[in-house]
GROMACS .gro file of C-alpha atoms in nm:
model
  383
    1MET     CA    1  -4.058  -1.267   5.286
    2GLY     CA    2  -4.296  -1.328   4.992
    3GLY     CA    3  -4.283  -1.694   5.055
    4GLY     CA    4  -4.368  -1.645   5.417
    5GLY     CA    5  -4.659  -1.420   5.325
    6GLY     CA    6  -4.783  -1.679   5.082
    7ALA     CA    7  -4.765  -1.954   5.337
    8ARG     CA    8  -4.951  -1.734   5.594
    9LEU     CA    9  -5.217  -1.668   5.334
   10GLY     CA   10  -5.251  -2.042   5.256
   11HIS     CA   11  -5.281  -2.118   5.624
   12TRP     CA   12  -5.546  -1.848   5.665
   13VAL     CA   13  -5.756  -1.981   5.376
   14VAL     CA   14  -5.728  -2.335   5.507
   15SER     CA   15  -5.833  -2.232   5.855
   16TYR     CA   16  -6.108  -1.988   5.737
   17THR     CA   17  -6.280  -2.231   5.503
   18GLY     CA   18  -6.210  -2.548   5.683
   19MET     CA   19  -6.079  -2.703   5.361
   20SER     CA   20  -5.751  -2.881   5.317
   21ALA     CA   21  -5.478  -2.728   5.093
   22ASP     CA   22  -5.539  -3.019   4.843
   23ASN     CA   23  -5.905  -2.960   4.835
   24ILE     CA   24  -5.854  -2.590   4.751
   25LYS     CA   25  -5.617  -2.688   4.464
   26GLY     CA   26  -5.882  -2.928   4.338
   27LEU     CA   27  -6.153  -2.660   4.365
   28LEU     CA   28  -5.950  -2.404   4.153
   29LEU     CA   29  -5.871  -2.658   3.893
   30ALA     CA   30  -6.229  -2.776   3.875
   31VAL     CA   31  -6.359  -2.408   3.828
   32SER     CA   32  -6.099  -2.342   3.552
   33SER     CA   33  -6.197  -2.668   3.393
   34SER     CA   34  -6.555  -2.548   3.384
   35LEU     CA   35  -6.448  -2.235   3.200
   36PHE     CA   36  -6.270  -2.412   2.921
   37ILE     CA   37  -6.520  -2.683   2.873
   38GLY     CA   38  -6.829  -2.456   2.900
   39ALA     CA   39  -6.678  -2.251   2.614
   40SER     CA   40  -6.567  -2.551   2.394
   41PHE     CA   41  -6.899  -2.671   2.302
   42ILE     CA   42  -7.012  -2.351   2.136
   43VAL     CA   43  -6.748  -2.438   1.880
   44LYS     CA   44  -6.792  -2.816   1.898
   45LYS     CA   45  -7.168  -2.799   1.836
   46LYS     CA   46  -7.118  -2.584   1.530
   47GLY     CA   47  -6.872  -2.834   1.394
   48LEU     CA   48  -7.119  -3.116   1.442
   49LYS     CA   49  -7.381  -2.920   1.254
   50LYS     CA   50  -7.149  -2.847   0.960
   51ALA     CA   51  -7.027  -3.205   0.944
   52GLY     CA   52  -7.386  -3.333   0.953
   53ALA     CA   53  -7.491  -3.097   0.667
   54SER     CA   54  -7.222  -3.233   0.433
   55GLY     CA   55  -7.180  -3.600   0.552
   56VAL     CA   56  -7.338  -3.865   0.760
   57ARG     CA   57  -7.460  -3.738   1.100
   58ALA     CA   58  -7.297  -3.871   1.423
   59GLY     CA   59  -7.648  -3.968   1.538
   60VAL     CA   60  -7.682  -4.227   1.278
   61GLY     CA   61  -7.334  -4.370   1.302
   62GLY     CA   62  -7.133  -4.120   1.097
   63TYR     CA   63  -6.791  -3.990   1.171
   64SER     CA   64  -6.769  -3.702   0.929
   65TYR     CA   65  -6.717  -3.456   1.211
   66LEU     CA   66  -6.364  -3.594   1.252
   67LEU     CA   67  -6.284  -3.402   0.922
   68GLU     CA   68  -6.438  -3.081   1.044
   69PRO     CA   69  -6.184  -2.817   1.172
   70LEU     CA   70  -6.439  -2.644   1.388
   71TRP     CA   71  -6.502  -2.966   1.574
   72TRP     CA   72  -6.133  -3.017   1.636
   73ILE     CA   73  -6.094  -2.656   1.767
   74GLY     CA   74  -6.365  -2.730   2.009
   75MET     CA   75  -6.207  -3.058   2.109
   76ILE     CA   76  -5.866  -2.887   2.168
   77THR     CA   77  -6.024  -2.627   2.393
   78MET     CA   78  -6.220  -2.913   2.573
   79VAL     CA   79  -5.889  -3.111   2.616
   80VAL     CA   80  -5.736  -2.812   2.810
   81GLY     CA   81  -6.036  -2.810   3.033
   82GLU     CA   82  -6.017  -3.190   3.076
   83ILE     CA   83  -5.656  -3.165   3.171
   84ALA     CA   84  -5.753  -2.920   3.457
   85ASN     CA   85  -6.037  -3.150   3.548
   86PHE     CA   86  -5.799  -3.454   3.545
   87ALA     CA   87  -5.564  -3.258   3.776
   88ALA     CA   88  -5.852  -3.173   3.999
   89TYR     CA   89  -5.934  -3.540   4.064
   90ALA     CA   90  -5.570  -3.591   4.184
   91PHE     CA   91  -5.619  -3.340   4.465
   92ALA     CA   92  -5.985  -3.360   4.568
   93PRO     CA   93  -6.246  -3.624   4.614
   94ALA     CA   94  -6.488  -3.693   4.320
   95ILE     CA   95  -6.779  -3.590   4.545
   96LEU     CA   96  -6.642  -3.233   4.541
   97VAL     CA   97  -6.509  -3.215   4.181
   98THR     CA   98  -6.792  -3.380   3.980
   99PRO     CA   99  -7.089  -3.169   4.090
  100LEU     CA  100  -6.893  -2.850   4.017
  101GLY     CA  101  -6.933  -2.939   3.654
  102ALA     CA  102  -7.261  -2.760   3.668
  103LEU     CA  103  -7.076  -2.424   3.688
  104SER     CA  104  -7.008  -2.446   3.319
  105ILE     CA  105  -7.373  -2.375   3.244
  106ILE     CA  106  -7.322  -2.035   3.408
  107ILE     CA  107  -7.015  -1.967   3.203
  108SER     CA  108  -7.202  -2.092   2.897
  109ALA     CA  109  -7.501  -1.864   2.965
  110VAL     CA  110  -7.274  -1.561   2.987
  111LEU     CA  111  -7.077  -1.656   2.665
  112ALA     CA  112  -7.421  -1.725   2.486
  113ARG     CA  113  -7.538  -1.380   2.591
  114ILE     CA  114  -7.223  -1.205   2.473
  115ILE     CA  115  -7.117  -1.405   2.162
  116LEU     CA  116  -7.447  -1.541   2.038
  117ARG     CA  117  -7.669  -1.259   2.143
  118GLU     CA  118  -7.900  -1.489   2.324
  119LYS     CA  119  -8.141  -1.382   2.601
  120LEU     CA  120  -8.146  -1.556   2.932
  121HIS     CA  121  -8.495  -1.567   3.104
  122ILE     CA  122  -8.520  -1.445   3.460
  123PHE     CA  123  -8.580  -1.812   3.567
  124GLY     CA  124  -8.266  -1.899   3.390
  125VAL     CA  125  -8.077  -1.644   3.608
  126LEU     CA  126  -8.247  -1.809   3.914
  127GLY     CA  127  -8.122  -2.146   3.791
  128CYS     CA  128  -7.771  -2.017   3.765
  129ILE     CA  129  -7.796  -1.881   4.125
  130LEU     CA  130  -7.910  -2.222   4.258
  131CYS     CA  131  -7.622  -2.393   4.091
  132VAL     CA  132  -7.383  -2.152   4.264
  133VAL     CA  133  -7.554  -2.196   4.601
  134GLY     CA  134  -7.547  -2.573   4.565
  135SER     CA  135  -7.184  -2.578   4.451
  136THR     CA  136  -7.086  -2.364   4.745
  137THR     CA  137  -7.270  -2.592   4.980
  138ILE     CA  138  -7.089  -2.898   4.856
  139VAL     CA  139  -6.746  -2.730   4.852
  140LEU     CA  140  -6.782  -2.606   5.222
  141HIS     CA  141  -6.883  -2.969   5.343
  142ALA     CA  142  -6.686  -3.195   5.118
  143PRO     CA  143  -6.478  -3.468   5.276
  144GLN     CA  144  -6.105  -3.439   5.297
  145GLU     CA  145  -5.900  -3.619   5.032
  146ARG     CA  146  -5.789  -3.965   5.136
  147GLU     CA  147  -5.418  -3.996   5.199
  148ILE     CA  148  -5.273  -4.237   4.943
  149GLU     CA  149  -4.902  -4.321   4.922
  150SER     CA  150  -4.893  -4.554   4.610
  151VAL     CA  151  -5.092  -4.651   4.304
  152ALA     CA  152  -5.090  -5.007   4.457
  153GLU     CA  153  -5.303  -4.872   4.735
  154VAL     CA  154  -5.555  -4.744   4.484
  155TRP     CA  155  -5.552  -5.077   4.308
  156ASN     CA  156  -5.633  -5.250   4.636
  157LEU     CA  157  -5.933  -5.016   4.677
  158ALA     CA  158  -6.042  -5.092   4.323
  159THR     CA  159  -6.021  -5.464   4.372
  160GLU     CA  160  -6.217  -5.477   4.691
  161PRO     CA  161  -6.542  -5.700   4.666
  162ALA     CA  162  -6.779  -5.403   4.690
  163PHE     CA  163  -6.631  -5.207   4.392
  164LEU     CA  164  -6.583  -5.520   4.190
  165VAL     CA  165  -6.951  -5.598   4.226
  166TYR     CA  166  -7.024  -5.234   4.124
  167ALA     CA  167  -6.800  -5.256   3.818
  168ALA     CA  168  -6.946  -5.593   3.705
  169VAL     CA  169  -7.304  -5.449   3.734
  170VAL     CA  170  -7.211  -5.131   3.535
  171LEU     CA  171  -7.039  -5.326   3.257
  172ALA     CA  172  -7.312  -5.584   3.237
  173ALA     CA  173  -7.577  -5.302   3.204
  174ALA     CA  174  -7.367  -5.119   2.945
  175PHE     CA  175  -7.314  -5.420   2.726
  176VAL     CA  176  -7.685  -5.505   2.742
  177LEU     CA  177  -7.775  -5.144   2.624
  178ILE     CA  178  -7.503  -5.147   2.351
  179PHE     CA  179  -7.582  -5.493   2.196
  180HIS     CA  180  -7.959  -5.532   2.261
  181TYR     CA  181  -8.111  -5.189   2.298
  182VAL     CA  182  -7.915  -4.951   2.082
  183PRO     CA  183  -8.004  -5.137   1.749
  184GLN     CA  184  -8.371  -5.127   1.833
  185TYR     CA  185  -8.422  -4.817   2.041
  186GLY     CA  186  -8.109  -4.598   2.014
  187GLN     CA  187  -8.269  -4.352   1.777
  188THR     CA  188  -8.601  -4.319   1.959
  189HIS     CA  189  -8.530  -4.368   2.341
  190ILE     CA  190  -8.313  -4.098   2.491
  191MET     CA  191  -8.214  -4.308   2.789
  192VAL     CA  192  -8.032  -4.562   2.592
  193TYR     CA  193  -7.730  -4.342   2.478
  194ILE     CA  194  -7.733  -4.140   2.797
  195GLY     CA  195  -7.736  -4.460   3.013
  196ILE     CA  196  -7.424  -4.592   2.828
  197CYS     CA  197  -7.243  -4.261   2.869
  198SER     CA  198  -7.316  -4.234   3.240
  199LEU     CA  199  -7.234  -4.591   3.323
  200PHE     CA  200  -6.886  -4.579   3.148
  201GLY     CA  201  -6.837  -4.227   3.280
  202SER     CA  202  -6.851  -4.334   3.644
  203LEU     CA  203  -6.584  -4.589   3.567
  204SER     CA  204  -6.381  -4.342   3.378
  205VAL     CA  205  -6.377  -4.087   3.668
  206MET     CA  206  -6.250  -4.354   3.912
  207SER     CA  207  -5.968  -4.442   3.671
  208VAL     CA  208  -5.884  -4.085   3.594
  209LYS     CA  209  -5.860  -4.024   3.976
  210ALA     CA  210  -5.640  -4.324   4.017
  211LEU     CA  211  -5.414  -4.206   3.724
  212GLY     CA  212  -5.400  -3.855   3.856
  213ILE     CA  213  -5.290  -3.983   4.198
  214ALA     CA  214  -5.015  -4.188   4.038
  215LEU     CA  215  -4.888  -3.879   3.827
  216LYS     CA  216  -4.894  -3.655   4.144
  217LEU     CA  217  -4.691  -3.902   4.336
  218THR     CA  218  -4.454  -3.942   4.042
  219PHE     CA  219  -4.398  -3.574   4.015
  220SER     CA  220  -4.336  -3.562   4.386
  221GLY     CA  221  -4.048  -3.795   4.357
  222MET     CA  222  -4.220  -4.144   4.404
  223ASN     CA  223  -4.221  -4.295   4.061
  224GLN     CA  224  -4.543  -4.478   4.002
  225LEU     CA  225  -4.495  -4.555   3.633
  226VAL     CA  226  -4.297  -4.870   3.727
  227TYR     CA  227  -4.618  -5.034   3.855
  228PRO     CA  228  -4.832  -5.232   3.606
  229GLN     CA  229  -5.143  -5.109   3.782
  230THR     CA  230  -5.075  -4.755   3.650
  231TRP     CA  231  -5.093  -4.877   3.298
  232VAL     CA  232  -5.412  -5.080   3.361
  233PHE     CA  233  -5.574  -4.759   3.478
  234VAL     CA  234  -5.447  -4.581   3.157
  235LEU     CA  235  -5.615  -4.854   2.942
  236VAL     CA  236  -5.938  -4.828   3.137
  237VAL     CA  237  -5.936  -4.444   3.096
  238VAL     CA  238  -5.880  -4.462   2.723
  239ALA     CA  239  -6.137  -4.732   2.667
  240CYS     CA  240  -6.413  -4.572   2.871
  241ILE     CA  241  -6.361  -4.216   2.732
  242VAL     CA  242  -6.360  -4.332   2.375
  243THR     CA  243  -6.676  -4.528   2.425
  244GLN     CA  244  -6.830  -4.257   2.620
  245MET     CA  245  -6.758  -3.986   2.359
  246ASN     CA  246  -6.893  -4.198   2.075
  247TYR     CA  247  -7.233  -4.244   2.239
  248LEU     CA  248  -7.239  -3.882   2.371
  249ASN     CA  249  -7.196  -3.761   2.019
  250LYS     CA  250  -7.478  -3.983   1.905
  251ALA     CA  251  -7.709  -3.846   2.190
  252LEU     CA  252  -7.607  -3.490   2.106
  253ASP     CA  253  -7.686  -3.534   1.736
  254THR     CA  254  -7.994  -3.732   1.775
  255PHE     CA  255  -8.192  -3.571   2.053
  256ASN     CA  256  -8.258  -3.219   2.168
  257THR     CA  257  -7.979  -3.138   2.405
  258ALA     CA  258  -8.207  -2.920   2.622
  259VAL     CA  259  -8.350  -3.249   2.733
  260VAL     CA  260  -8.025  -3.457   2.720
  261SER     CA  261  -7.821  -3.213   2.924
  262PRO     CA  262  -8.004  -3.228   3.263
  263ILE     CA  263  -8.070  -3.600   3.234
  264TYR     CA  264  -7.718  -3.682   3.156
  265TYR     CA  265  -7.579  -3.454   3.422
  266THR     CA  266  -7.807  -3.619   3.683
  267MET     CA  267  -7.724  -3.976   3.582
  268PHE     CA  268  -7.348  -3.924   3.531
  269THR     CA  269  -7.301  -3.727   3.859
  270SER     CA  270  -7.514  -3.962   4.068
  271LEU     CA  271  -7.325  -4.273   3.940
  272THR     CA  272  -6.993  -4.100   3.990
  273ILE     CA  273  -7.069  -4.010   4.350
  274LEU     CA  274  -7.191  -4.357   4.419
  275ALA     CA  275  -6.869  -4.516   4.269
  276SER     CA  276  -6.649  -4.281   4.463
  277VAL     CA  277  -6.836  -4.356   4.783
  278ILE     CA  278  -6.788  -4.728   4.730
  279MET     CA  279  -6.433  -4.727   4.599
  280PHE     CA  280  -6.272  -4.448   4.810
  281LYS     CA  281  -6.513  -4.464   5.107
  282ASP     CA  282  -6.560  -4.083   5.107
  283TRP     CA  283  -6.848  -4.083   5.357
  284ASP     CA  284  -6.658  -4.298   5.605
  285ARG     CA  285  -6.471  -3.977   5.709
  286GLN     CA  286  -6.785  -3.773   5.756
  287ASN     CA  287  -7.078  -3.747   6.006
  288PRO     CA  288  -7.446  -3.773   5.901
  289THR     CA  289  -7.504  -3.405   5.904
  290GLN     CA  290  -7.217  -3.346   5.647
  291ILE     CA  291  -7.353  -3.617   5.421
  292VAL     CA  292  -7.710  -3.484   5.425
  293THR     CA  293  -7.578  -3.123   5.366
  294GLU     CA  294  -7.385  -3.251   5.060
  295MET     CA  295  -7.693  -3.424   4.927
  296CYS     CA  296  -7.903  -3.114   4.981
  297GLY     CA  297  -7.631  -2.912   4.783
  298PHE     CA  298  -7.648  -3.180   4.502
  299VAL     CA  299  -8.025  -3.155   4.482
  300THR     CA  300  -8.003  -2.773   4.473
  301ILE     CA  301  -7.762  -2.801   4.173
  302LEU     CA  302  -8.001  -3.041   4.007
  303SER     CA  303  -8.289  -2.801   4.061
  304GLY     CA  304  -8.094  -2.511   3.914
  305THR     CA  305  -7.987  -2.720   3.611
  306PHE     CA  306  -8.332  -2.828   3.528
  307LEU     CA  307  -8.476  -2.479   3.581
  308LEU     CA  308  -8.219  -2.320   3.356
  309HIS     CA  309  -8.279  -2.577   3.072
  310LYS     CA  310  -8.654  -2.568   3.116
  311THR     CA  311  -8.664  -2.193   3.064
  312LYS     CA  312  -8.375  -2.172   2.815
  313ASP     CA  313  -8.620  -2.106   2.527
  314MET     CA  314  -8.854  -1.884   2.715
  315VAL     CA  315  -8.830  -1.517   2.593
  316ASP     CA  316  -9.068  -1.235   2.711
  317GLY     CA  317  -9.301  -1.483   2.864
  318LEU     CA  318  -9.315  -1.717   2.548
  319GLN     CA  319  -9.195  -2.070   2.576
  320GLN     CA  320  -9.110  -2.291   2.286
  321CYS     CA  321  -9.233  -2.652   2.270
  322LEU     CA  322  -8.901  -2.828   2.196
  323PRO     CA  323  -8.909  -3.169   2.036
  324ILE     CA  324  -8.714  -3.440   2.228
  325ARG     CA  325  -8.575  -3.567   1.912
  326ILE     CA  326  -8.404  -3.372   1.627
  327PRO     CA  327  -8.544  -3.447   1.280
  328LYS     CA  328  -8.292  -3.685   1.098
  329HIS     CA  329  -8.281  -3.495   0.783
  330ALA     CA  330  -8.262  -3.141   0.916
  331ASP     CA  331  -8.015  -2.927   0.741
  332GLU     CA  332  -7.767  -2.705   0.924
  333ASP     CA  333  -8.005  -2.410   0.936
  334ALA     CA  334  -8.260  -2.623   1.099
  335TYR     CA  335  -8.063  -2.627   1.420
  336GLY     CA  336  -8.104  -2.252   1.462
  337SER     CA  337  -7.882  -2.056   1.690
  338GLU     CA  338  -7.691  -2.217   1.973
  339GLY     CA  339  -7.802  -2.288   2.327
  340ILE     CA  340  -7.643  -2.310   2.668
  341PRO     CA  341  -7.397  -2.615   2.720
  342LEU     CA  342  -7.379  -2.822   3.037
  343ARG     CA  343  -7.069  -3.003   3.132
  344SER     CA  344  -7.011  -3.304   3.347
  345ALA     CA  345  -6.675  -3.429   3.450
  346ALA     CA  346  -6.432  -3.664   3.302
  347ASP     CA  347  -6.649  -3.750   3.047
  348GLY     CA  348  -6.784  -3.465   3.166
  349ILE     CA  349  -6.866  -3.318   2.828
  350PRO     CA  350  -7.094  -3.012   2.812
  351LEU     CA  351  -7.384  -3.016   2.586
  352ARG     CA  352  -7.566  -2.724   2.410
  353SER     CA  353  -7.921  -2.688   2.344
  354PRO     CA  354  -8.012  -2.630   1.978
  355ARG     CA  355  -8.299  -2.398   1.915
  356SER     CA  356  -8.628  -2.545   1.780
  357THR     CA  357  -8.669  -2.595   1.397
  358GLU     CA  358  -8.878  -2.367   1.194
  359GLY     CA  359  -9.252  -2.420   1.238
  360ILE     CA  360  -9.240  -2.537   1.603
  361PRO     CA  361  -9.549  -2.373   1.770
  362LEU     CA  362  -9.504  -2.120   2.050
  363ARG     CA  363  -9.787  -2.161   2.293
  364SER     CA  364  -9.868  -1.812   2.403
  365ALA     CA  365 -10.203  -1.703   2.292
  366PRO     CA  366 -10.461  -1.678   2.568
  367ASP     CA  367 -10.711  -1.882   2.367
  368GLY     CA  368 -10.455  -2.161   2.320
  369ILE     CA  369 -10.398  -2.110   1.951
  370PRO     CA  370 -10.034  -2.194   1.875
  371LEU     CA  371  -9.824  -1.915   1.706
  372ARG     CA  372  -9.589  -2.011   1.439
  373SER     CA  373  -9.225  -1.908   1.485
  374GLN     CA  374  -9.044  -1.696   1.233
  375ARG     CA  375  -8.684  -1.750   1.146
  376SER     CA  376  -8.437  -1.455   1.130
  377SER     CA  377  -8.169  -1.432   0.869
  378THR     CA  378  -7.926  -1.608   1.119
  379GLY     CA  379  -8.167  -1.904   1.173
  380SER     CA  380  -8.271  -1.807   1.526
  381LEU     CA  381  -8.614  -1.750   1.641
  382ASN     CA  382  -8.751  -1.403   1.666
  383PRO     CA  383  -8.937  -1.326   1.987
   0.00000   0.00000   0.00000
């Protein structure tokens, strides 16, 4: 009786929303992933700050954060979210799952308000609403998941000429950034680290989706672990994520993440959607109206993301002038209180915006004279 009721409810949800059962599972997993990952970087950012205060900062090549318990607690929480995100890609197309990473900023805003006693400007609330509207638009118009019966089929998609050209261009661009631009401009140009993370991130999402499909088929009784292609995807996932995390930590530790977050989210999500369209041919199963609607939803999410981060440090009509780059020798207190994280998928690592350091002028006086900020006992700025 209960099973029949559950089946009827499932059929009702599918018929009412127009989404397939797999898409609904992917949606629920993606939302739960945002919950865990959005919360994890409150702890992870604190761990990076403590490690930087007592050792070599990640932004200048240090790995002292690996010895910091707070950083590992944040990482464990993030792993739980990434597992849910990993599973979401096995059920739903990347064009549905990846943009939903923006939901983590809403979760992070709520947690920052409750736990860190931070205020959220009215335009920040509007940014959250835009993210919800854009996400809902994408969810309701996302393509159905492609029916795949073996990992060999995924391998055939990955080795088609169009995707091979895309992968070659991505790797070439990433290696040029790593070996030519990082030594010269890594500490001064924000796009270097973000570009590397986004390029490898798009490949990691495609490999994660392939691996997720292989595991889903294996659990359903069709063992895919006997195929060598499955293990090739595993190696690609590990290599891409390790590289991605390394340079993401450098970006997080070197630059103001209120600037990093929207740029990284835009680049990562755009490249991931492009990779998915090329490899899995998501748009081949949709009409032009659906495609345009999805893009409008994506632009709405981007608008909400930029608005939220732009107004993150506006309190009672005052806006801080945040530096793009964090001072190299700033101590732990110089970071101030924590900001709002933003997640992306797969790499999909959320970032949190540090408050401005002491002495950053607040431009609020009618005559244009900057007001000096005052630090509270906790290191945050007093409005």
